[in-house]
Amino acid sequence: MGNTKSLFFKTAFIGALMTAIGAPSLAQDSGEPSNFKEQMIASAGERFASTLRQLIEDRESLCAEFDGGELITNPGGTQYVADFNGDGITDPIIDGGVFNCTTSATMFHGFSGGRMIDVFVSTPDPAVPYAHFSFTGLGNITTSLGNKAILLMVQDGTSCDATGNEFCFAAYSWLDGKFAAAGGTVKPVGNYE
C-alpha cells in the first residue's frame, strides 16, 4: 500500500510540474489534427527560423520513413528564455512533445526515458549559427544563478541509479563549449550514533 501511495504522489507531482512549466500537450484533440509548423517557424525569428525549419524537416523525414507517417506539429513547446553561453543571443529550447507522428505514438515522446528536448546554443559562425544538443527528459525549466543560465531537467529514475517509477533532476550549465552537470548519486559515508 505504501508503494502505491508513494507512486501516486510522485505521478501527481510530475503532472503538476509539467503543468507549471507549460509542457505541450502529448495528446491530440479528437477532431482533425492541425499542423502549426509554419506558425512555429514564423515565431522563431530571422536568426533561428532556418535552423528550426531544418529540425522540423528532419522530424518529418523520420516520421515518413516509419510506415509513411505524417508529422503533426502542435502549438507551443518552444522556449526563448535563456542565454546559456552568455553571448547575448537567446538559445532556443524545443520540447519534443510538440511533435506527433501519425504512425508512431512514441517516436518523439512517450518512451520510458521521457521525450526529446533539443537545445540550440548560438555560435559566432554565420554558416552554422547554432550548435544542437539533444536531451531526453520528462520536462524542463530554465533558471539562473547569478549570471549563469541553468537548464533543470526532470529525468526518469534510471538516469540516477533508481527505478523507473522514481524521478530525479539534473541541472545543466554551459561549461567550455558544452553542457555539464555535476555529480551523480551520492552514497552515505556512514552513520553517527
Coordinates of C-alpha atoms in Angstrom, one line a residue:
M1 CA 0.0 0.0 0.0
G2 CA 2.9 2.4 0.8
N3 CA 4.5 1.9 -2.6
T4 CA 1.2 2.6 -4.4
K5 CA 0.7 5.8 -2.3
S6 CA 4.2 6.9 -3.0
L7 CA 3.9 6.2 -6.7
F8 CA 0.6 8.2 -6.8
F9 CA 2.2 11.2 -5.1
K10 CA 5.2 11.1 -7.5
T11 CA 3.0 10.9 -10.5
A12 CA 0.8 13.7 -9.2
F13 CA 4.0 15.8 -8.6
I14 CA 5.4 15.3 -12.1
G15 CA 1.9 16.1 -13.5
A16 CA 1.8 19.4 -11.5
L17 CA 5.4 20.2 -12.5
M18 CA 4.6 19.6 -16.2
T19 CA 1.6 21.9 -15.9
A20 CA 3.6 24.6 -14.1
I21 CA 6.3 24.7 -16.7
G22 CA 3.9 24.8 -19.6
A23 CA 4.8 21.5 -21.3
P24 CA 3.0 20.9 -24.5
S25 CA 0.1 18.6 -24.7
L26 CA 1.0 15.0 -25.6
A27 CA -2.5 14.1 -26.8
Q28 CA -4.2 15.2 -29.9
D29 CA -7.8 16.6 -29.9
S30 CA -10.5 14.3 -31.1
G31 CA -11.1 16.4 -34.2
E32 CA -8.9 16.8 -37.3
P33 CA -5.3 17.4 -36.3
S34 CA -3.9 20.8 -37.2
N35 CA -0.3 21.5 -38.2
F36 CA 1.3 24.5 -36.7
K37 CA 4.7 24.1 -38.4
E38 CA 4.7 27.4 -40.3
Q39 CA 3.3 29.3 -37.3
M40 CA 6.1 27.8 -35.2
I41 CA 8.8 28.8 -37.7
A42 CA 7.4 32.3 -38.2
S43 CA 7.6 32.9 -34.5
A44 CA 11.2 31.8 -34.3
G45 CA 12.8 35.0 -35.6
E46 CA 15.1 35.5 -38.5
R47 CA 18.2 34.1 -36.9
F48 CA 16.7 30.8 -35.8
A49 CA 14.0 30.2 -38.4
S50 CA 16.2 28.2 -40.9
T51 CA 17.6 26.0 -38.1
L52 CA 14.1 25.3 -36.8
R53 CA 12.8 24.6 -40.3
Q54 CA 15.7 22.0 -40.8
L55 CA 14.9 20.4 -37.4
I56 CA 11.2 20.0 -38.4
E57 CA 12.1 18.7 -41.8
D58 CA 14.4 16.1 -40.2
R59 CA 11.5 15.0 -37.9
E60 CA 9.2 14.9 -41.0
S61 CA 11.6 12.5 -42.7
L62 CA 12.0 10.3 -39.7
C63 CA 8.2 10.0 -39.4
A64 CA 7.7 9.4 -43.2
E65 CA 10.3 6.6 -43.0
F66 CA 8.1 4.8 -40.4
D67 CA 5.3 3.4 -42.4
G68 CA 4.7 6.6 -44.3
G69 CA 3.7 8.6 -41.3
E70 CA 2.9 12.3 -41.2
L71 CA 4.4 14.7 -38.7
I72 CA 2.0 16.9 -36.8
T73 CA 3.4 20.0 -35.2
N74 CA 1.4 21.2 -32.2
P75 CA 1.4 24.7 -30.8
G76 CA 3.8 25.6 -28.0
G77 CA 6.9 23.8 -26.9
T78 CA 9.4 26.5 -27.8
Q79 CA 11.2 28.4 -25.1
Y80 CA 13.2 31.6 -25.8
V81 CA 14.3 32.4 -22.3
A82 CA 17.9 31.5 -21.8
D83 CA 21.4 32.6 -23.0
F84 CA 23.5 29.6 -21.9
N85 CA 26.8 30.7 -23.4
G86 CA 26.5 34.4 -22.4
D87 CA 26.9 35.9 -25.9
G88 CA 23.7 38.0 -25.7
I89 CA 21.7 35.8 -28.1
T90 CA 18.8 33.7 -26.8
D91 CA 19.3 30.0 -27.1
P92 CA 16.0 28.2 -28.1
I93 CA 14.8 25.0 -26.4
I94 CA 12.3 22.8 -28.3
D95 CA 10.3 20.3 -26.3
G96 CA 9.7 17.1 -28.4
G97 CA 6.1 17.0 -27.0
V98 CA 5.1 19.3 -29.8
F99 CA 5.7 16.7 -32.4
N100 CA 3.5 13.7 -33.1
C101 CA 4.0 11.1 -35.8
T102 CA 0.7 9.6 -37.2
T103 CA 2.2 6.1 -37.4
S104 CA 4.1 6.0 -34.1
A105 CA 2.9 7.1 -30.6
T106 CA 6.4 7.1 -29.1
M107 CA 8.7 8.4 -31.9
F108 CA 9.4 11.8 -30.2
H109 CA 7.8 11.4 -26.8
G110 CA 6.2 8.8 -24.6
F111 CA 9.0 6.3 -24.2
S112 CA 10.1 5.5 -20.7
G113 CA 13.0 7.9 -20.5
G114 CA 10.8 10.8 -21.5
R115 CA 10.8 12.9 -24.7
M116 CA 13.4 14.6 -26.8
I117 CA 14.3 18.1 -25.6
D118 CA 16.5 19.9 -28.1
V119 CA 18.6 22.9 -27.1
F120 CA 20.3 25.2 -29.7
V121 CA 23.2 27.3 -28.5
S122 CA 24.3 30.2 -30.7
T123 CA 27.7 30.2 -32.3
P124 CA 29.7 33.1 -33.8
D125 CA 29.9 31.2 -37.2
P126 CA 27.3 32.6 -39.6
A127 CA 27.4 29.4 -41.7
V128 CA 26.4 27.4 -38.6
P129 CA 24.5 29.8 -36.3
Y130 CA 23.6 27.2 -33.7
A131 CA 25.1 24.1 -32.1
H132 CA 22.4 21.4 -31.5
F133 CA 22.3 19.5 -28.2
S134 CA 19.7 16.8 -27.5
F135 CA 18.5 15.6 -24.1
T136 CA 15.9 13.0 -23.0
G137 CA 13.7 14.1 -20.2
L138 CA 10.2 14.3 -18.7
G139 CA 10.2 18.1 -18.7
N140 CA 12.5 21.1 -18.3
I141 CA 12.6 24.6 -16.9
T142 CA 15.4 27.2 -17.0
T143 CA 16.5 29.3 -14.1
S144 CA 19.6 31.2 -13.3
L145 CA 22.1 31.6 -10.5
G146 CA 23.9 34.9 -10.8
N147 CA 24.6 35.4 -14.5
K148 CA 24.6 31.7 -15.3
A149 CA 21.6 30.1 -17.1
I150 CA 20.8 26.6 -15.8
L151 CA 18.7 24.0 -17.6
L152 CA 16.8 22.0 -14.9
M153 CA 15.7 18.6 -16.4
V154 CA 13.2 16.2 -14.9
Q155 CA 14.5 12.7 -15.7
D156 CA 13.5 9.1 -15.3
G157 CA 14.9 7.5 -12.1
T158 CA 17.0 5.1 -14.2
S159 CA 19.2 8.1 -15.0
C160 CA 20.0 8.4 -11.3
D161 CA 20.6 4.8 -10.3
A162 CA 16.9 4.5 -9.2
T163 CA 13.9 2.7 -10.6
G164 CA 11.9 3.9 -13.5
N165 CA 8.9 4.9 -11.4
E166 CA 11.0 7.5 -9.5
F167 CA 12.0 10.9 -10.8
C168 CA 15.2 12.8 -10.4
F169 CA 16.6 16.1 -11.6
A170 CA 19.7 17.2 -13.4
A171 CA 21.0 20.8 -13.5
Y172 CA 23.0 21.5 -16.7
S173 CA 25.1 24.6 -17.2
W174 CA 27.3 25.8 -20.0
L175 CA 31.0 25.0 -19.5
D176 CA 33.8 25.1 -22.1
G177 CA 31.5 24.7 -25.2
K178 CA 29.2 22.0 -23.8
F179 CA 26.5 21.3 -21.2
A180 CA 27.8 19.9 -17.9
A181 CA 26.0 18.5 -14.8
A182 CA 27.9 17.9 -11.6
G183 CA 27.8 14.7 -9.6
G184 CA 25.7 11.7 -9.9
T185 CA 24.3 9.8 -6.9
V186 CA 25.9 10.4 -3.5
K187 CA 26.0 7.4 -1.2
P188 CA 26.1 7.8 2.6
V189 CA 29.6 7.7 4.1
G190 CA 28.5 6.3 7.5
N191 CA 26.1 6.8 10.4
Y192 CA 26.5 8.7 13.7
E193 CA 25.3 7.1 16.9

